[in-house]
Amino acid sequence: MENSTPWLLKIFFLLTIILGYSSSSASSSWLHPLASSSMAEHRNYTAISDFRVLNRRKLLKCDDPNPYLKISVDPNSSLTNEEYLTVTVSGVLLPSSSDWVAMISPSSSNVTDCPLSEAYYAQTGDLSDLPLLCQYPVKAQYVKNDPDYLNCTKKDCQESVLGKCVVATCSGSLTFHVINVRTNIEFVFFAGGFDTPCILTRSNPLDFTNPNMPLYGHLSSIDSTAKSMRLTWVSGDEKPQQVQYGDGMSQNSVVTTFTQDDMCSSSTLPSPAKDFGWHDRGFIHTAVMTGLQPSSNFSYKYGSDSVGWSNQIQFKTPPDAGSDKLYFIAYGDMGKAPLDSSVEHYIQILNALGLPCENGPNLGELTPGSVSVIKAVTDEVNSVNVDSIFHIGDISYATGFLVEWDFFLELINPVASQVAYMTAIGNHERDYVDSGSVYLTPDSGGECGVAYETYFPMPTSAKDKPWYSIEQASVHFTIISTEHNWSVNSEQYLWMEEDMGSVNRSKTPWLIFMGHRPMYTSSNADTSVDPQFVNAVEPLLLQYKVDLVLFGHVHNYERTCAVYQGECKAMPTKDANGVDTYNNSNYSAPVQAVIGMAGFSLDKFTTDSNSWSLSRISEFGFVRGNATKEELYFEFVNANTRNVGDSFRIMK
């Protein structure tokens, strides 16, 4: 474990944390200031679950001499790329509601107590007494998820005397959704719940049939011609592979990866990405498919004869700059949720009503936000000619738990493999102390943008400069990083000036500005809006006549009037169908919208006094935009009902 902190300083820091949380009345002033600011941020944007703070619980010794206890997995053969495994705990003498099973990866993980690593756990947003595991479980479930477990419906006789059973044991079965994460996995049976856990027994390791399989391919645009598309995928093999596409065309992949040494850390606040959150990240392959045509359909597959090939996939190129019609989808703050009844670190499980599910979702009735949104977007992509998708920050919420990137890539694969999936960086991809980020909160868990930029290469100018622009049909998209320096005369500020100042409005009449942190919100504005960012960048929006501004970070949907410096410069009028219509033939100011409602815990609106706020919806969903050279038409779509909750248009 890498740690440059002198032992005396480390012990002092650990004592500071323990003292700060030794009682419920402890003041945050006891905390290291970085941990304190991290907690404030996580309280705003993270629903902390018992499982998420597991690594701050002391690992107890199980006093259980039970000779009958065992844990088994079906199927117990080599695993395919996606499996629903049945994990059965049997031989239990006294079933308890606090019994639980964790999936760990790799199976060689050190499932032991790591008391000297306590400083690492400050990054996850909550602090307790002691860490539990040197390796964080991928996911976990209480055995009581099996309704037959606690009442011992399924009994096995272990000992008989004169034909009469004198020792009977109970069993329970759980379903785990497992994807190919390249390393083998193992299941561990715990007693004591998440608060006072102890290890009872472990399963045998399970291997994936093909840990090198090429998986999770996703597309992105590289320029505004739409004649080339980048495909990115993950494999356990570092040798170059190939994408075969169109009519006999092919391109070899460029292979990259990253290591624990590439993760950020601090001498006073080490990161989970360097320690317990690290996981095999795979080898990331990228290949650019050239010789394409805009607004056209092609097919492709990727891989190699030695490691295997993906299925044949159909995809659509976006329209080129200057053409007329564009149909795109946009959202922020998605993350991912389990497709079983597991709880997972950092991901808040929510049902269709936006309420917490105690032990994971009942997918037959209630669907987590990210799952319902991606299902709705998938249906949209499969039924309508969607040209591209824009995901503006807080992508996977892996935050130093690297295996979460695999689960996120698997979640979005149905849409990201078919159309360009364009992204912007958010605080949970980039922020970390002493890393060059504007904000000091350790929200990336030590990833510092490395994982994000590797898994999602965008048409940026250089590494760790995640701002870019792209033109599709009649729209010029300017996409910035709110986490990098945007102050007046900074490199990014000068780039924004040059980019927006060079837009040919006769070719692309619409200018849409995107980033992560908002300028306007009616939800906890004191902590969600940075006045310095607004003061520096908002004048550029007015100067270059930006038509629409889209931000995330706040987890709901909100639309403004044509607003500048907190004042409505123009109000929309109703068209014949009752749709709010902004007339930009006499430009006054940008319309701004928050669209951070794609999956993470929804935010309530905390004030109703903002005159610039015209529409507010706290539901999971996405925004769809239709652009022609004459108008922009937008709709908020509720992912659960598919109803349009808000619509507006901007006219030239």
XYZ file of C-alpha atoms in Angstrom:
652
model
C 0.000 0.000 0.000
C 1.534 3.266 -1.111
C 1.638 5.905 1.587
C 4.041 8.794 1.815
C 2.605 10.145 5.043
C 4.973 10.073 8.030
C 3.702 7.628 10.654
C 3.228 10.334 13.263
C 1.077 12.425 10.920
C -0.904 9.357 9.877
C -1.660 8.359 13.448
C -2.679 11.943 14.228
C -4.995 11.981 11.235
C -6.557 8.647 12.213
C -7.151 9.860 15.747
C -8.667 13.037 14.362
C -11.178 11.001 12.360
C -12.002 8.633 15.227
C -12.468 11.484 17.689
C -14.593 13.326 15.173
C -16.996 10.380 14.959
C -16.730 8.803 18.386
C -20.242 10.006 19.236
C -23.312 11.196 17.422
C -22.836 14.659 18.873
C -19.321 15.031 17.517
C -18.716 18.290 15.701
C -17.403 18.329 12.148
C -14.714 20.683 13.451
C -12.923 17.564 14.727
C -12.575 16.314 11.157
C -9.757 16.933 8.787
C -11.060 19.874 6.697
C -10.930 17.830 3.487
C -13.031 15.088 5.044
C -15.432 17.665 6.415
C -15.963 19.312 3.044
C -16.309 15.902 1.444
C -19.107 15.012 3.848
C -20.992 18.213 3.072
C -20.784 17.453 -0.636
C -21.823 13.846 -0.213
C -24.741 14.766 1.999
C -26.054 16.927 -0.822
C -25.621 14.378 -3.580
C -25.319 10.976 -1.936
C -27.775 8.857 -0.025
C -25.432 7.032 2.349
C -26.423 3.412 2.919
C -25.259 0.968 5.570
C -23.443 -1.049 2.943
C -21.607 2.001 1.683
C -19.994 2.571 5.068
C -19.124 -1.108 5.475
C -15.416 -0.444 5.320
C -15.601 1.611 8.482
C -16.975 -1.271 10.561
C -14.729 -3.427 12.713
C -14.499 -7.013 11.515
C -15.487 -9.263 14.411
C -14.652 -12.900 15.001
C -17.560 -15.270 14.405
C -18.056 -17.657 17.316
C -19.861 -20.255 15.224
C -18.546 -23.847 15.380
C -21.318 -24.967 12.998
C -19.895 -27.973 11.033
C -22.790 -28.039 8.570
C -22.461 -24.558 7.152
C -21.620 -24.102 3.481
C -22.213 -21.753 0.563
C -22.686 -22.969 -2.992
C -23.180 -21.311 -6.379
C -25.226 -22.481 -9.355
C -24.025 -22.699 -12.020
C -20.625 -23.503 -10.551
C -18.902 -23.892 -13.906
C -17.089 -21.199 -15.863
C -19.146 -18.038 -16.215
C -20.333 -16.412 -19.418
C -20.177 -12.651 -19.954
C -23.469 -12.143 -18.124
C -24.998 -14.522 -15.606
C -27.724 -14.641 -13.010
C -26.198 -16.872 -10.348
C -28.100 -18.647 -7.588
C -26.093 -18.445 -4.362
C -27.337 -20.805 -1.641
C -26.368 -20.721 2.002
C -27.171 -24.013 3.707
C -26.540 -25.772 7.002
C -27.644 -22.729 9.005
C -28.699 -23.601 12.546
C -30.237 -20.259 13.517
C -31.213 -18.018 10.599
C -30.923 -14.322 11.371
C -32.157 -11.210 9.606
C -28.585 -9.916 9.846
C -27.068 -12.720 7.730
C -25.756 -11.545 4.389
C -23.708 -12.601 1.367
C -21.107 -10.508 -0.456
C -19.585 -10.949 -3.882
C -15.868 -10.182 -3.959
C -13.508 -9.843 -6.913
C -10.911 -11.143 -7.363
C -11.353 -14.280 -5.256
C -7.849 -13.786 -3.863
C -8.984 -10.587 -2.173
C -7.785 -10.179 1.358
C -11.048 -10.359 3.307
C -9.459 -9.223 6.552
C -9.448 -6.228 8.857
C -7.253 -3.273 7.823
C -7.225 -0.887 10.808
C -4.252 1.131 9.556
C -6.086 1.996 6.342
C -8.786 4.036 8.032
C -7.687 7.259 6.369
C -8.567 5.827 2.973
C -12.208 5.470 3.895
C -12.822 9.173 4.385
C -13.272 9.375 0.627
C -16.591 7.549 0.555
C -18.497 10.348 2.229
C -19.009 8.991 5.729
C -16.716 8.149 8.634
C -17.185 5.645 11.429
C -14.819 3.763 13.688
C -12.761 1.176 11.841
C -12.475 -0.237 8.342
C -13.687 -3.746 7.661
C -12.230 -5.278 4.529
C -8.964 -4.708 2.734
C -10.953 -5.400 -0.440
C -14.356 -3.795 -0.828
C -17.173 -6.223 -1.829
C -18.610 -5.608 -5.292
C -22.177 -6.098 -4.077
C -24.119 -7.733 -1.245
C -27.541 -9.013 -0.235
C -29.222 -9.971 3.015
C -30.220 -13.638 2.951
C -33.657 -12.584 4.216
C -34.288 -11.512 0.615
C -35.271 -15.165 0.302
C -38.689 -15.159 2.027
C -38.229 -18.799 3.053
C -35.007 -18.182 4.972
C -36.080 -16.735 8.296
C -38.991 -19.126 8.801
C -36.798 -22.065 7.764
C -39.196 -23.387 5.166
C -36.350 -25.256 3.463
C -34.947 -27.708 6.025
C -32.239 -30.353 5.842
C -31.801 -33.065 8.436
C -28.186 -33.259 9.505
C -28.374 -35.750 12.397
C -30.906 -38.521 13.082
C -31.413 -40.790 16.086
C -33.577 -43.873 15.676
C -35.042 -42.455 12.510
C -35.938 -39.137 14.109
C -34.235 -35.915 13.035
C -32.493 -34.297 15.988
C -30.475 -31.653 14.120
C -32.153 -29.751 11.285
C -30.648 -26.816 9.424
C -32.053 -24.097 7.214
C -31.071 -22.675 3.846
C -31.697 -19.618 1.706
C -31.004 -18.746 -1.915
C -30.203 -15.418 -3.576
C -29.879 -14.333 -7.194
C -26.810 -12.294 -8.162
C -26.424 -10.537 -11.501
C -22.806 -10.951 -12.561
C -20.971 -9.547 -15.581
C -17.540 -10.324 -16.960
C -15.108 -8.278 -14.868
C -12.113 -10.342 -16.109
C -11.007 -11.562 -12.660
C -12.533 -14.532 -10.876
C -15.109 -13.985 -8.146
C -16.102 -15.510 -4.829
C -19.059 -15.276 -2.459
C -18.633 -14.760 1.294
C -21.270 -15.465 3.944
C -21.339 -12.965 6.820
C -23.232 -12.760 10.083
C -23.863 -9.604 12.096
C -25.232 -7.358 9.368
C -23.278 -4.420 7.997
C -22.786 -2.890 11.451
C -21.120 -5.801 13.289
C -20.012 -8.196 10.549
C -18.057 -11.402 10.866
C -17.127 -14.001 8.245
C -18.735 -17.451 8.455
C -17.656 -19.192 5.242
C -16.605 -18.649 1.634
C -17.505 -20.282 -1.673
C -15.078 -21.747 -4.152
C -13.710 -19.303 -6.738
C -15.542 -18.953 -10.046
C -13.772 -18.090 -13.304
C -15.117 -16.436 -16.437
C -14.962 -18.630 -19.530
C -13.211 -15.880 -21.491
C -11.784 -13.132 -19.266
C -10.219 -11.562 -22.376
C -13.532 -11.192 -24.207
C -13.990 -7.798 -25.934
C -16.991 -6.112 -24.296
C -18.909 -2.883 -23.655
C -18.305 -1.196 -27.011
C -19.501 2.401 -27.226
C -19.351 5.030 -29.963
C -18.405 8.700 -30.081
C -17.941 11.357 -32.760
C -14.446 12.606 -33.478
C -15.318 15.657 -35.584
C -18.182 17.481 -37.263
C -17.959 15.746 -40.641
C -19.684 12.578 -39.331
C -17.514 10.567 -41.711
C -15.592 8.917 -38.882
C -16.678 7.352 -35.594
C -14.591 6.194 -32.669
C -15.395 2.834 -31.090
C -14.097 2.132 -27.578
C -14.279 -1.241 -25.843
C -12.745 -3.165 -22.946
C -10.898 -6.487 -22.980
C -8.680 -8.513 -20.707
C -6.134 -8.762 -23.525
C -3.553 -6.070 -24.239
C -2.820 -7.126 -27.813
C -4.386 -4.916 -30.509
C -7.752 -6.078 -31.803
C -9.883 -4.968 -34.705
C -13.189 -3.413 -35.627
C -14.683 -4.752 -38.845
C -17.398 -2.583 -40.341
C -19.301 -1.609 -43.443
C -18.492 -3.463 -46.630
C -15.237 -5.215 -45.743
C -13.512 -2.305 -43.986
C -11.466 -2.730 -40.800
C -9.281 -0.789 -38.384
C -6.844 -1.986 -35.733
C -7.279 -0.815 -32.164
C -4.971 1.366 -30.134
C -4.651 -0.080 -26.624
C -4.269 1.852 -23.407
C -4.884 1.357 -19.722
C -4.044 2.923 -16.375
C -2.574 1.747 -13.080
C -2.904 2.485 -9.392
C 0.069 4.806 -9.749
C -2.006 6.933 -12.138
C -4.655 7.475 -9.493
C -4.539 10.599 -7.362
C -3.817 10.546 -3.688
C -2.758 12.885 -0.942
C -0.271 12.677 1.869
C -3.048 13.518 4.318
C -6.077 11.947 2.627
C -5.201 8.848 0.595
C -7.732 7.727 -1.989
C -9.757 4.521 -2.372
C -8.704 4.334 -6.034
C -5.191 3.552 -4.820
C -6.271 1.070 -2.169
C -9.457 -0.849 -1.400
C -11.425 0.480 -4.379
C -8.923 -0.664 -6.979
C -9.991 -3.394 -9.391
C -8.711 -4.780 -12.666
C -9.631 -2.026 -15.134
C -8.995 -4.039 -18.274
C -7.306 -2.879 -21.446
C -9.190 -0.147 -23.257
C -9.224 -0.458 -27.038
C -10.112 2.374 -29.405
C -10.401 2.312 -33.171
C -11.644 5.002 -35.540
C -13.967 3.820 -38.302
C -13.302 6.024 -41.337
C -14.878 6.249 -44.783
C -18.416 6.596 -43.402
C -21.227 8.849 -44.576
C -23.317 11.198 -42.391
C -26.829 10.162 -41.308
C -26.224 6.642 -42.527
C -26.567 3.160 -41.073
C -23.664 0.726 -40.857
C -22.836 -2.463 -38.987
C -19.711 -3.526 -37.117
C -18.188 -6.107 -34.833
C -15.032 -5.892 -32.749
C -12.481 -8.284 -31.271
C -10.081 -10.817 -32.763
C -9.900 -14.489 -33.669
C -7.771 -15.163 -30.590
C -10.027 -13.547 -27.957
C -13.405 -13.695 -29.690
C -15.750 -11.294 -31.450
C -18.711 -9.214 -30.408
C -22.077 -9.679 -32.062
C -22.766 -7.776 -35.268
C -24.149 -4.366 -34.253
C -26.048 -1.760 -36.272
C -25.143 1.900 -35.748
C -26.070 5.285 -37.134
C -23.773 8.198 -37.886
C -24.983 11.679 -36.880
C -25.734 14.341 -39.486
C -22.825 16.482 -40.607
C -22.440 20.148 -39.726
C -24.645 22.402 -41.774
C -27.368 19.904 -42.595
C -30.865 20.604 -41.350
C -32.363 18.116 -38.915
C -30.936 16.760 -35.661
C -32.582 14.596 -33.023
C -30.575 14.104 -29.830
C -31.051 13.021 -26.219
C -29.404 14.680 -23.215
C -29.156 14.050 -19.471
C -26.736 14.150 -16.572
C -25.977 12.315 -13.336
C -26.948 8.781 -14.317
C -24.700 6.317 -12.500
C -25.879 2.722 -12.433
C -27.968 0.405 -10.314
C -28.011 -3.369 -9.833
C -30.201 -5.686 -11.861
C -30.671 -7.895 -8.817
C -31.663 -7.180 -5.215
C -28.146 -6.221 -4.157
C -27.097 -3.095 -2.407
C -23.962 -1.529 -3.812
C -21.505 1.063 -2.618
C -22.169 4.637 -3.616
C -25.264 3.888 -5.678
C -28.535 4.875 -4.083
C -31.224 2.412 -5.064
C -34.460 4.182 -5.866
C -37.807 2.918 -6.992
C -40.107 4.422 -9.570
C -41.598 6.768 -6.995
C -38.205 8.099 -5.947
C -38.235 6.330 -2.589
C -35.371 4.306 -1.081
C -35.626 0.532 -1.385
C -34.307 -1.036 1.800
C -32.746 -4.136 0.294
C -32.576 -3.335 -3.385
C -35.248 -3.052 -6.043
C -38.077 -5.396 -6.814
C -37.521 -5.190 -10.549
C -40.943 -6.619 -11.253
C -42.638 -3.546 -9.782
C -40.094 -0.854 -8.931
C -37.174 0.194 -11.085
C -34.111 2.242 -10.045
C -33.750 5.578 -11.778
C -30.770 4.780 -13.993
C -32.334 1.495 -15.108
C -35.657 3.093 -15.984
C -33.943 5.945 -17.847
C -31.682 3.708 -19.909
C -34.659 1.451 -20.687
C -36.643 4.455 -21.922
C -33.696 5.765 -23.941
C -33.109 2.307 -25.420
C -36.721 2.168 -26.570
C -36.299 5.641 -28.056
C -33.130 4.663 -29.931
C -34.724 1.464 -31.228
C -37.913 3.143 -32.439
C -36.827 6.642 -33.538
C -33.869 7.908 -35.555
C -31.839 9.247 -32.623
C -28.641 10.877 -33.870
C -26.627 11.216 -30.654
C -26.726 11.208 -26.860
C -25.092 13.764 -24.543
C -24.321 12.765 -20.934
C -23.135 15.897 -19.143
C -21.190 14.779 -16.115
C -21.357 12.378 -13.183
C -21.148 9.428 -15.494
C -20.757 6.153 -13.545
C -20.246 7.405 -9.974
C -17.455 4.848 -9.657
C -15.543 7.332 -7.444
C -12.519 5.115 -6.956
C -14.371 1.772 -7.000
C -13.105 0.780 -10.433
C -15.361 -2.242 -11.002
C -18.317 0.147 -11.217
C -17.104 1.329 -14.620
C -17.719 -2.164 -16.035
C -21.255 -2.246 -14.665
C -21.962 1.228 -16.051
C -20.574 0.407 -19.495
C -22.714 -2.732 -19.533
C -25.780 -0.669 -18.566
C -25.459 1.889 -21.375
C -24.262 -0.583 -24.018
C -27.691 -1.002 -25.680
C -27.690 2.677 -26.673
C -24.013 3.667 -26.668
C -23.214 0.893 -29.157
C -25.739 2.279 -31.665
C -25.302 6.071 -31.609
C -22.616 8.565 -30.635
C -22.430 8.803 -26.828
C -20.863 12.190 -26.065
C -19.906 13.119 -22.504
C -18.801 15.981 -20.281
C -16.771 15.572 -17.119
C -18.330 16.077 -13.673
C -17.172 16.412 -10.100
C -17.444 12.670 -9.464
C -15.055 11.984 -12.328
C -12.470 14.660 -11.637
C -12.381 16.417 -8.265
C -9.575 15.706 -5.821
C -7.311 17.790 -3.642
C -4.010 18.982 -5.161
C -4.940 17.543 -8.556
C -5.589 20.693 -10.583
C -9.334 20.568 -10.067
C -11.108 23.806 -9.203
C -12.844 22.138 -6.261
C -11.024 20.412 -3.404
C -13.692 17.872 -2.496
C -12.442 14.304 -3.093
C -15.521 13.372 -5.123
C -13.662 11.296 -7.715
C -12.297 8.966 -5.042
C -8.838 9.509 -6.496
C -9.697 8.832 -10.154
C -8.968 12.456 -11.099
C -10.453 12.059 -14.559
C -8.042 9.280 -15.565
C -10.635 6.506 -15.717
C -13.228 8.776 -17.333
C -10.918 10.020 -20.096
C -9.656 6.498 -20.784
C -13.096 4.906 -21.039
C -14.654 7.924 -22.795
C -12.166 9.548 -25.170
C -13.748 12.709 -26.551
C -12.426 15.025 -29.316
C -10.437 17.120 -26.824
C -7.157 18.895 -27.532
C -5.036 17.131 -24.904
C -5.073 14.924 -21.837
C -6.834 16.448 -18.833
C -8.265 19.224 -20.990
C -11.773 17.775 -21.282
C -13.439 20.583 -23.184
C -14.385 20.368 -26.833
C -16.972 21.339 -29.402
C -18.826 19.371 -32.008
C -21.265 20.374 -34.729
C -24.165 18.198 -35.759
C -26.654 19.422 -38.373
C -27.802 22.927 -37.397
C -26.325 22.885 -33.872
C -22.918 23.884 -32.533
C -22.310 22.220 -29.133
C -19.765 23.846 -26.830
C -18.941 21.402 -24.031
C -16.842 22.563 -21.102
C -15.437 21.275 -17.821
C -16.789 23.036 -14.764
C -14.109 21.210 -12.751
C -11.135 22.794 -14.542
C -10.082 26.412 -14.377
C -12.685 28.573 -16.116
C -11.602 31.909 -14.630
C -11.129 34.918 -16.906
C -8.095 34.493 -19.176
C -7.526 30.870 -18.119
C -6.766 28.387 -20.900
C -10.315 27.040 -20.904
C -11.824 30.533 -20.778
C -9.797 31.629 -23.809
C -10.838 28.438 -25.590
C -14.523 29.187 -24.873
C -14.105 32.671 -26.314
C -12.411 31.355 -29.439
C -14.804 28.466 -29.930
C -18.062 30.367 -29.514
C -16.708 33.391 -31.326
C -15.894 31.337 -34.408
C -19.334 29.741 -34.885
C -20.730 30.305 -38.353
C -24.367 31.006 -37.486
C -25.459 30.743 -41.117
C -24.178 27.152 -41.167
C -25.073 26.140 -37.601
C -27.577 28.741 -36.394
C -28.000 27.183 -32.947
C -25.411 27.394 -30.170
C -25.921 25.043 -27.210
C -23.588 25.310 -24.223
C -23.115 22.281 -21.919
C -21.300 21.634 -18.663
C -21.885 19.938 -15.332
C -22.393 22.472 -12.517
C -25.352 24.826 -13.021
C -25.658 28.590 -12.921
C -29.304 28.539 -11.811
C -31.201 26.100 -9.596
C -34.007 26.215 -7.051
C -32.457 23.277 -5.171
C -29.841 24.117 -2.535
C -28.386 26.918 -4.628
C -25.943 27.891 -1.865
C -24.091 24.608 -2.298
C -24.942 23.856 -5.943
C -24.017 27.121 -7.661
C -20.560 28.701 -7.659
C -20.997 32.487 -7.984
C -17.447 32.849 -9.266
C -18.211 30.462 -12.124
C -21.359 32.416 -12.953
C -19.550 35.757 -12.826
C -16.756 34.539 -15.101
C -18.653 32.529 -17.706
C -22.206 33.887 -17.899
C -21.115 37.077 -19.724
C -19.641 34.888 -22.481
C -23.020 33.215 -22.961
C -24.652 36.571 -23.531
C -21.807 37.934 -25.632
C -21.863 35.038 -28.085
C -25.655 34.722 -28.061
C -25.895 31.187 -26.720
C -29.415 29.910 -27.332
C -29.629 27.151 -24.738
C -27.530 26.143 -21.730
C -27.732 22.610 -20.301
C -26.258 21.657 -16.924
C -26.490 18.724 -14.513
C -25.189 18.263 -10.950
C -28.577 18.991 -9.363
C -30.777 15.920 -9.617
C -33.989 17.225 -11.102
C -35.276 19.146 -14.110
C -35.699 22.916 -14.146
C -36.116 25.403 -17.009
C -35.673 29.166 -16.898
C -36.832 32.197 -18.820
C -34.272 33.905 -21.050
C -32.156 34.826 -18.047
C -29.050 36.874 -17.344
C -27.647 37.894 -13.944
C -30.721 36.517 -12.225
C -33.209 38.573 -14.196
C -35.626 37.528 -16.911
C -34.669 39.413 -20.056
C -37.513 37.824 -22.005
C -40.401 35.502 -21.283
C -41.752 32.825 -23.618
C -45.217 33.032 -25.123
C -47.615 30.142 -25.675
C -48.022 28.778 -29.186
C -51.278 27.321 -30.512
C -50.590 24.055 -28.665
C -49.763 25.756 -25.366
C -45.993 25.179 -25.719
C -43.673 27.847 -24.280
C -41.991 29.562 -27.230
C -38.915 31.800 -27.034
C -38.360 34.238 -29.889
C -34.641 34.584 -30.520
C -35.026 36.697 -33.650
C -34.553 39.546 -31.184
C -32.012 37.844 -28.911
C -32.101 38.810 -25.227
C -30.378 36.057 -23.167
C -29.887 32.273 -23.010
C -32.506 29.828 -21.807
C -30.997 27.553 -19.157
C -32.075 24.083 -18.057
C -30.888 21.665 -15.382
C -31.158 18.063 -16.585
C -29.480 16.024 -13.827
C -32.402 13.607 -13.385
C -31.043 10.506 -15.140
C -30.690 8.127 -12.210
C -29.161 9.388 -9.006
C -31.137 10.321 -5.905
C -33.620 13.040 -6.858
C -33.377 16.509 -5.317
C -36.362 18.389 -3.984
C -36.881 22.048 -4.790
C -35.981 24.096 -1.736
C -37.332 27.480 -2.774
C -40.253 28.789 -4.787
C -39.185 32.424 -4.949
C -37.120 32.476 -8.151
C -38.880 34.531 -10.814
C -36.643 33.064 -13.528
C -37.793 29.489 -12.821
C -40.583 28.457 -15.199
C -40.748 24.661 -14.993
C -39.720 22.252 -12.226
C -39.926 18.460 -12.259
C -38.348 16.078 -9.758
C -38.753 12.824 -11.670
C -36.373 10.498 -13.471
C -36.151 11.131 -17.178
C -34.273 12.582 -20.110
C -34.505 15.506 -22.501
C -34.999 15.021 -26.215
C -34.173 17.784 -28.651
C -35.255 18.273 -32.238
C -33.380 20.917 -34.182
C -33.943 22.388 -37.616
C -32.470 25.620 -38.914
C -35.665 27.419 -37.909
C -36.348 26.044 -34.426
C -35.149 24.093 -31.405
C -37.856 21.956 -29.814
C -37.256 20.269 -26.442
C -39.215 17.885 -24.257
C -38.657 16.457 -20.809
C -39.702 12.786 -20.908
C -40.616 10.939 -17.712
C -38.728 7.641 -17.911
C -41.346 5.676 -15.990
C -44.521 6.902 -17.681
C -42.962 8.085 -20.986
C -45.165 11.166 -20.649
C -43.868 14.602 -21.656
C -43.643 16.683 -18.498
C -42.392 19.911 -20.063
C -41.889 21.187 -23.599
C -40.561 24.392 -25.105
C -39.269 25.733 -28.379
C -36.799 28.409 -29.396
C -37.422 30.155 -32.716
C -35.143 32.235 -34.907
